[in-house]
Every structure is written in structure tokens, then in C-alpha cells.
Amino acid sequence: MNAQPNKTANTDLSAQQQSLIKISALTATGNVELLKVELNKGLDSGLAINEIKEALVQLYAYCGFPRSLNAINVFMTVAKEREGKGITDKVGKTIVVENNPKNKYEQGRKVLEELTRAPQSKPAPGFGEFAPRIDAFLKEHLFADIFVSDVLSYQQREMVTIAALASMPGVEGQLQAHINMGKNTGITENQLEQLAMLVETNVNKTQRNTIRKIIGKPLVPVMEKDMMVRISEIEILPEYLEEYKSILRQEAAASIKIEPGVIAIFPMFKQKSPTEVRIIEIYASKAAYQSHLRTPHFQHYKTTTLKMVKTLKLVDMNSLDNETMLEVFSKLK
């Protein structure tokens, strides 16, 4: 059951590796809408069903049971839909649930030594001495029960872990440790840069920079020079107001959830004149805005509300304070 490091001279991420990374990032952030799309792409790229299952199970140790279980439920739906369409996906290696070594702690400790290429004392200094049970869980469950399964290689598991940790704020210490372990399994710096780019595409630039900072690469600007800020001033025909608000609410929610390049779509209406709607729209770049215009949810909004709009005025704005812009809406969390 030992999953051996999978070193490779290839410095580019394969299509399967890219999908595994994106699946992990989307699971960690709870973006189930895009996750469903990426699960299909992953299977199309040749990832085995059991490889994806193993990745989603492993992720519970890094982003919690709720995110892991949600992702597994989405994957169940995807697998059933593909089966219903007559698509036959590769199953992959058999997943073995039982793991009964003589000393499970020692098994996990040796796996961690192989990943870190450093001696691992018992208990782990610091947190392991303070909270022995978490040290036992770490060695006996994560690095024994989970990591010893050969459905995924150590390299694949580290890509899964790095992608998840890079997608979540506040875990830079653990990310640093796993980037070092990933390098020990053969993940190259170029692959880490590509992984960081995938995190940007599926999460945001701030999280991409967590990897770039650790590997000593220049940080990318969080805000593009061509970021778009717009106020849409719309007057709705009274007889369509409630229907319009419902469609707009759905479009705004879908845009924020699905499109990384949509920073904000914040609809409002005047208290004393509810048919007069104002929408604050912020797009990461002009390219993100053009991409937004092509999405099915925007096209649905545009075509179904055309008859409802009495007047429309688009007012493009410039930001006075880009630094404070980074804090927009943060206090509502």
C-alpha cells in the first residue's frame, strides 16, 4: 500500500495534474458550481474515478469534513450523470479501506520522514507535546491511513495539498512545509508557478501570491491597471419590477460565485423610487468584463429583461483609492 514518490523530468503540469489542482482548489473554497465543471473536465482528461475520490477524501484533513463531503456529493452527481449519458470513465486502482500495520504511528512517522527528508521525533516537538492526540491523528491517520494508499502517488497528494492550502488564507506556515515536501517528491519550481496561476484563475490573485512569495518569485499586482468600475443606472417598467429583481438577483449571485474576474455586482434600488435600480459593477480587468458578457447567466439576464428596461445608462468610474479597494465588503464577512 506504499505510495511512492512520483518524480518526473517533465517541468510542465499535465492535463490530469492541472485538473487535480483545480479540483482541490475549488473544493477548498467551496465553489461547487465550478467544481462540477472541473470534475467533468478531470474525468475527460483521463483522471480515474478513484483518483478523484482519494483526493476529495484527503482534502477533509486540510479543509474540513463539510467541504470534503460537499465535493464528494457533487462528484457522485457527476458520476451518475456521466453514466446515464453512456460515458465510461476509468475506475483506477482499488481503494483499500483497511490499514492494519503493527504500529500505525510508526508507519505514519516514516512516511512523513520520507516526505520531509528529516527525522521526525515522537512526539512532534511543540504542538505534539502540547496536544499529543493531534500528533497521533496526524501520524496515524493522515500520513498512515490516507497517504499510504497507492491510489495516488506522494507527488499527486502533495499537489492536492498545496493547491488546497494555497487557496485558503491564514495557512502560510503549512503551505511552506508542503511546498518543501512537494519539491522532495519531484514537483519543480516551474510547476509550482503553474499551480499558482491555476489558483489565481480559480480563486484569486492574493492566494496566488502566497505561493509566489514562498518560492521567491515577484508578487503579481492584485489589481489590474485596466480594472473596470461601473455604475449602471436603470429604470424598470413598474409592471415588470418584481420579475426583474428576481432575474437580476440570480444573475448577480451566479456572476460572483462562478466568475473569478467579477469582483462585485451589487444591485440596489432607490428607497423612494424602487423602479430606479443602481448596480455597482467591479471587474478585475476589461478581459474579465468581456468574458462576463459571454456567460450563459448574463445572456439570460440580458435577453429576458430587455423588454422590462425603460432606460439604461452606464457610467464608467475611476477609483480614488486602490489600496482601500482591497477591503471592499470585507467587514461584511
XYZ file of C-alpha atoms in Angstrom:
333
model
C 0.000 0.000 0.000
C 3.023 2.298 -0.042
C 2.537 5.222 -2.412
C 5.956 6.009 -3.783
C 7.169 9.489 -4.771
C 6.460 10.168 -8.422
C 9.433 12.141 -9.702
C 9.431 13.349 -13.262
C 11.728 15.323 -15.505
C 8.740 16.986 -17.184
C 8.547 20.585 -15.991
C 5.026 21.261 -17.291
C 1.890 20.189 -15.486
C -0.057 17.555 -17.410
C -3.762 17.986 -18.099
C -4.508 15.476 -15.347
C -2.307 17.290 -12.842
C -3.944 20.602 -13.713
C -7.400 19.137 -13.157
C -6.368 17.598 -9.839
C -5.064 21.001 -8.728
C -8.206 22.844 -9.822
C -10.473 20.256 -8.192
C -8.535 20.686 -4.946
C -8.637 24.492 -5.039
C -12.371 24.561 -5.777
C -13.091 22.029 -3.032
C -11.090 24.064 -0.513
C -13.006 27.243 -1.356
C -16.403 25.548 -1.577
C -17.055 26.621 -5.166
C -19.328 23.702 -6.057
C -20.596 25.274 -9.281
C -17.166 25.411 -10.901
C -16.169 22.177 -9.172
C -18.828 20.268 -11.081
C -17.439 21.616 -14.356
C -13.869 20.736 -13.392
C -14.784 17.235 -12.239
C -16.146 16.552 -15.705
C -13.010 18.003 -17.294
C -10.836 15.922 -14.989
C -12.531 12.699 -15.990
C -12.323 13.736 -19.648
C -8.571 14.333 -19.216
C -8.081 10.756 -18.016
C -8.181 11.077 -14.236
C -9.543 7.882 -12.728
C -12.693 7.919 -10.614
C -10.793 6.510 -7.646
C -8.014 9.084 -8.005
C -10.558 11.875 -7.635
C -12.242 10.072 -4.730
C -8.904 9.782 -2.940
C -8.143 13.464 -3.483
C -11.532 14.532 -2.093
C -11.163 12.226 0.923
C -7.641 13.519 1.618
C -8.862 17.105 1.491
C -11.016 16.659 4.592
C -7.766 16.741 6.584
C -6.924 20.175 5.161
C -10.213 21.996 4.591
C -12.608 20.061 6.827
C -15.349 17.455 6.532
C -18.045 19.888 5.255
C -16.062 20.958 2.163
C -14.881 17.402 1.519
C -18.364 15.895 1.857
C -19.903 18.612 -0.319
C -17.350 17.886 -3.034
C -17.921 14.127 -2.774
C -21.674 14.675 -3.163
C -21.047 16.799 -6.274
C -18.783 14.061 -7.635
C -21.482 11.444 -7.015
C -23.863 13.532 -9.119
C -21.282 13.981 -11.890
C -20.505 10.239 -11.975
C -24.207 9.327 -12.199
C -24.853 11.884 -14.929
C -21.923 10.632 -16.997
C -23.008 7.028 -16.532
C -26.514 7.994 -17.640
C -25.029 9.506 -20.809
C -23.212 6.259 -21.559
C -19.755 7.637 -20.704
C -17.381 5.002 -19.353
C -14.701 6.508 -17.126
C -11.551 4.784 -15.919
C -12.036 3.459 -12.385
C -8.367 3.211 -11.432
C -6.665 1.293 -8.660
C -8.795 -0.342 -5.993
C -9.266 1.738 -2.868
C -8.339 -0.322 0.195
C -10.037 0.898 3.359
C -8.273 -1.305 5.914
C -4.795 -0.393 7.131
C -3.547 -2.585 9.942
C 0.212 -2.291 10.479
C 1.750 -3.375 13.773
C 2.378 0.251 14.721
C 0.355 2.803 12.805
C 2.089 5.782 14.411
C 5.452 4.468 13.251
C 4.062 3.872 9.777
C 2.919 7.488 9.534
C 6.117 8.808 11.076
C 8.212 7.010 8.442
C 6.010 8.366 5.632
C 6.495 11.877 6.987
C 10.252 11.307 7.226
C 10.282 10.272 3.578
C 8.318 13.363 2.567
C 10.351 15.800 4.645
C 13.713 14.027 4.336
C 14.208 14.854 8.000
C 13.967 12.850 11.247
C 10.564 13.008 12.943
C 10.694 12.713 16.716
C 7.946 11.203 18.859
C 6.023 13.221 19.819
C 6.413 16.095 17.384
C 8.088 18.985 19.214
C 5.834 21.852 20.194
C 2.265 21.074 19.185
C 2.778 17.314 19.605
C 3.990 17.737 23.176
C 1.232 20.208 23.983
C -1.587 18.202 22.328
C -0.479 14.549 21.888
C -3.788 13.475 20.345
C -3.376 15.776 17.334
C 0.118 14.381 16.826
C -1.330 10.865 16.881
C -4.075 11.795 14.425
C -1.533 13.425 12.120
C 0.784 10.413 12.042
C -1.689 7.545 12.374
C -4.486 8.809 10.181
C -3.261 11.426 7.712
C 0.227 10.103 6.970
C -0.663 6.435 7.579
C -4.282 5.636 6.687
C -4.541 8.240 3.921
C -1.068 8.773 2.485
C -0.044 5.092 2.311
C -2.812 4.276 -0.159
C -1.200 3.887 -3.591
C -4.254 5.165 -5.488
C -2.394 8.486 -5.583
C 1.371 8.945 -5.529
C 3.062 11.125 -2.931
C 3.598 13.735 -5.635
C -0.097 13.791 -6.544
C -1.040 14.049 -2.872
C 1.299 16.987 -2.360
C -0.171 18.750 -5.399
C -3.623 18.246 -3.900
C -2.474 19.588 -0.531
C -0.534 22.559 -1.904
C -3.455 23.588 -4.126
C -5.869 23.460 -1.187
C -3.627 25.322 1.258
C -2.730 27.947 -1.349
C -6.449 28.604 -1.863
C -7.152 29.320 1.811
C -5.934 32.389 3.735
C -4.097 32.060 7.038
C -2.250 28.768 6.479
C 1.051 30.016 5.045
C 3.146 28.019 7.527
C 1.565 24.724 6.497
C 1.788 25.738 2.832
C 5.521 26.378 3.217
C 6.002 22.931 4.751
C 4.082 21.169 1.995
C 5.814 23.076 -0.782
C 9.080 21.747 0.646
C 7.630 18.218 0.751
C 6.301 18.640 -2.776
C 9.752 19.551 -4.030
C 11.070 16.396 -2.366
C 8.607 14.353 -4.431
C 9.835 15.951 -7.656
C 7.494 18.918 -8.074
C 9.544 21.579 -9.844
C 9.558 25.324 -9.220
C 8.122 25.821 -12.695
C 5.241 23.501 -11.830
C 4.657 25.445 -8.608
C 4.438 28.653 -10.646
C 1.901 26.971 -12.939
C -0.005 25.724 -9.886
C -0.049 29.288 -8.547
C -1.511 30.523 -11.832
C -4.284 27.916 -11.602
C -5.032 29.132 -8.070
C -5.337 32.684 -9.393
C -7.700 31.593 -12.166
C -9.936 29.601 -9.828
C -9.603 31.589 -6.594
C -7.849 34.971 -6.761
C -4.501 36.734 -7.177
C -3.957 37.220 -3.468
C -3.884 33.466 -2.932
C -1.638 33.002 -5.960
C 0.839 35.330 -4.305
C 1.066 33.106 -1.231
C 2.900 30.537 -3.372
C 4.987 33.066 -5.260
C 6.167 34.646 -2.009
C 7.258 31.290 -0.600
C 9.197 30.265 -3.730
C 10.821 33.683 -4.007
C 9.051 34.986 -7.101
C 7.879 38.585 -7.582
C 4.337 39.144 -6.406
C 1.774 39.850 -9.086
C -0.328 43.033 -8.752
C -3.639 42.151 -7.164
C -5.399 44.904 -9.098
C -5.029 45.220 -12.865
C -4.372 48.629 -14.393
C -7.460 48.166 -16.569
C -9.778 47.185 -13.726
C -13.323 48.274 -14.552
C -15.608 50.082 -12.113
C -19.059 50.967 -13.358
C -22.380 52.189 -12.055
C -25.371 51.031 -14.088
C -28.360 53.346 -13.768
C -31.516 51.513 -14.814
C -35.190 52.421 -14.720
C -37.594 49.466 -14.838
C -41.161 49.499 -16.101
C -43.346 49.179 -12.969
C -45.291 46.147 -14.191
C -42.052 44.146 -14.513
C -40.302 45.267 -11.317
C -40.632 42.124 -9.195
C -39.786 39.812 -12.098
C -36.774 41.965 -12.993
C -35.446 41.977 -9.424
C -35.676 38.189 -9.270
C -33.744 37.736 -12.534
C -31.126 40.343 -11.535
C -30.656 38.725 -8.131
C -29.939 35.358 -9.776
C -27.564 36.868 -12.338
C -25.571 38.790 -9.737
C -25.258 35.746 -7.468
C -24.126 33.494 -10.317
C -21.561 36.040 -11.504
C -19.960 36.356 -8.071
C -19.924 32.606 -7.406
C -18.744 31.400 -10.802
C -16.552 34.141 -12.265
C -13.212 34.878 -10.536
C -12.905 38.070 -12.616
C -16.132 39.539 -11.242
C -15.194 41.335 -8.038
C -18.622 42.810 -7.321
C -22.088 43.080 -8.784
C -24.064 44.898 -6.118
C -27.670 45.765 -7.102
C -29.655 48.424 -5.214
C -32.802 50.446 -5.732
C -33.873 53.873 -4.526
C -35.960 53.799 -1.363
C -38.416 56.414 -2.604
C -38.355 55.278 -6.225
C -37.975 51.460 -6.318
C -38.163 51.251 -10.101
C -34.842 53.110 -10.291
C -32.115 50.482 -9.915
C -28.411 51.117 -9.427
C -25.768 48.393 -9.835
C -22.158 48.782 -8.724
C -20.082 46.574 -11.010
C -16.382 45.877 -10.480
C -14.408 43.658 -12.861
C -10.778 42.642 -12.384
C -9.962 43.681 -15.958
C -11.538 44.510 -19.285
C -10.923 40.916 -20.332
C -12.874 39.714 -17.284
C -15.734 42.023 -18.278
C -15.772 40.708 -21.846
C -15.765 37.164 -20.512
C -18.685 38.050 -18.229
C -20.726 39.262 -21.209
C -20.404 35.820 -22.830
C -21.595 33.804 -19.828
C -24.938 31.973 -20.036
C -26.257 33.682 -16.890
C -25.576 37.167 -18.250
C -27.016 36.284 -21.647
C -30.155 35.007 -19.909
C -30.396 38.232 -17.902
C -29.893 40.391 -20.983
C -32.422 38.663 -23.224
C -35.171 38.172 -20.624
C -35.045 41.698 -19.154
C -34.743 43.660 -22.389
C -38.488 44.377 -22.517
C -38.513 45.391 -18.840
C -35.997 48.230 -19.080
C -37.300 51.743 -19.643
C -33.894 53.498 -19.554
C -30.288 52.381 -19.168
C -27.192 54.480 -18.501
C -23.703 53.023 -17.956
C -21.346 55.296 -16.006
C -17.694 54.210 -16.000
C -15.744 55.319 -12.920
C -12.132 55.617 -11.741
C -11.099 54.557 -8.239
C -9.680 57.245 -5.944
C -8.009 54.754 -3.581
C -6.920 51.395 -4.945
C -5.463 50.285 -1.604
C -8.747 50.693 0.235
C -10.492 48.994 -2.691
C -8.929 45.745 -1.484
C -11.040 45.994 1.674
C -14.361 46.404 -0.152
C -17.093 44.441 1.621
C -14.539 42.649 3.860
C -16.296 43.799 7.036
C -19.479 42.019 5.977
C -17.844 38.593 6.313
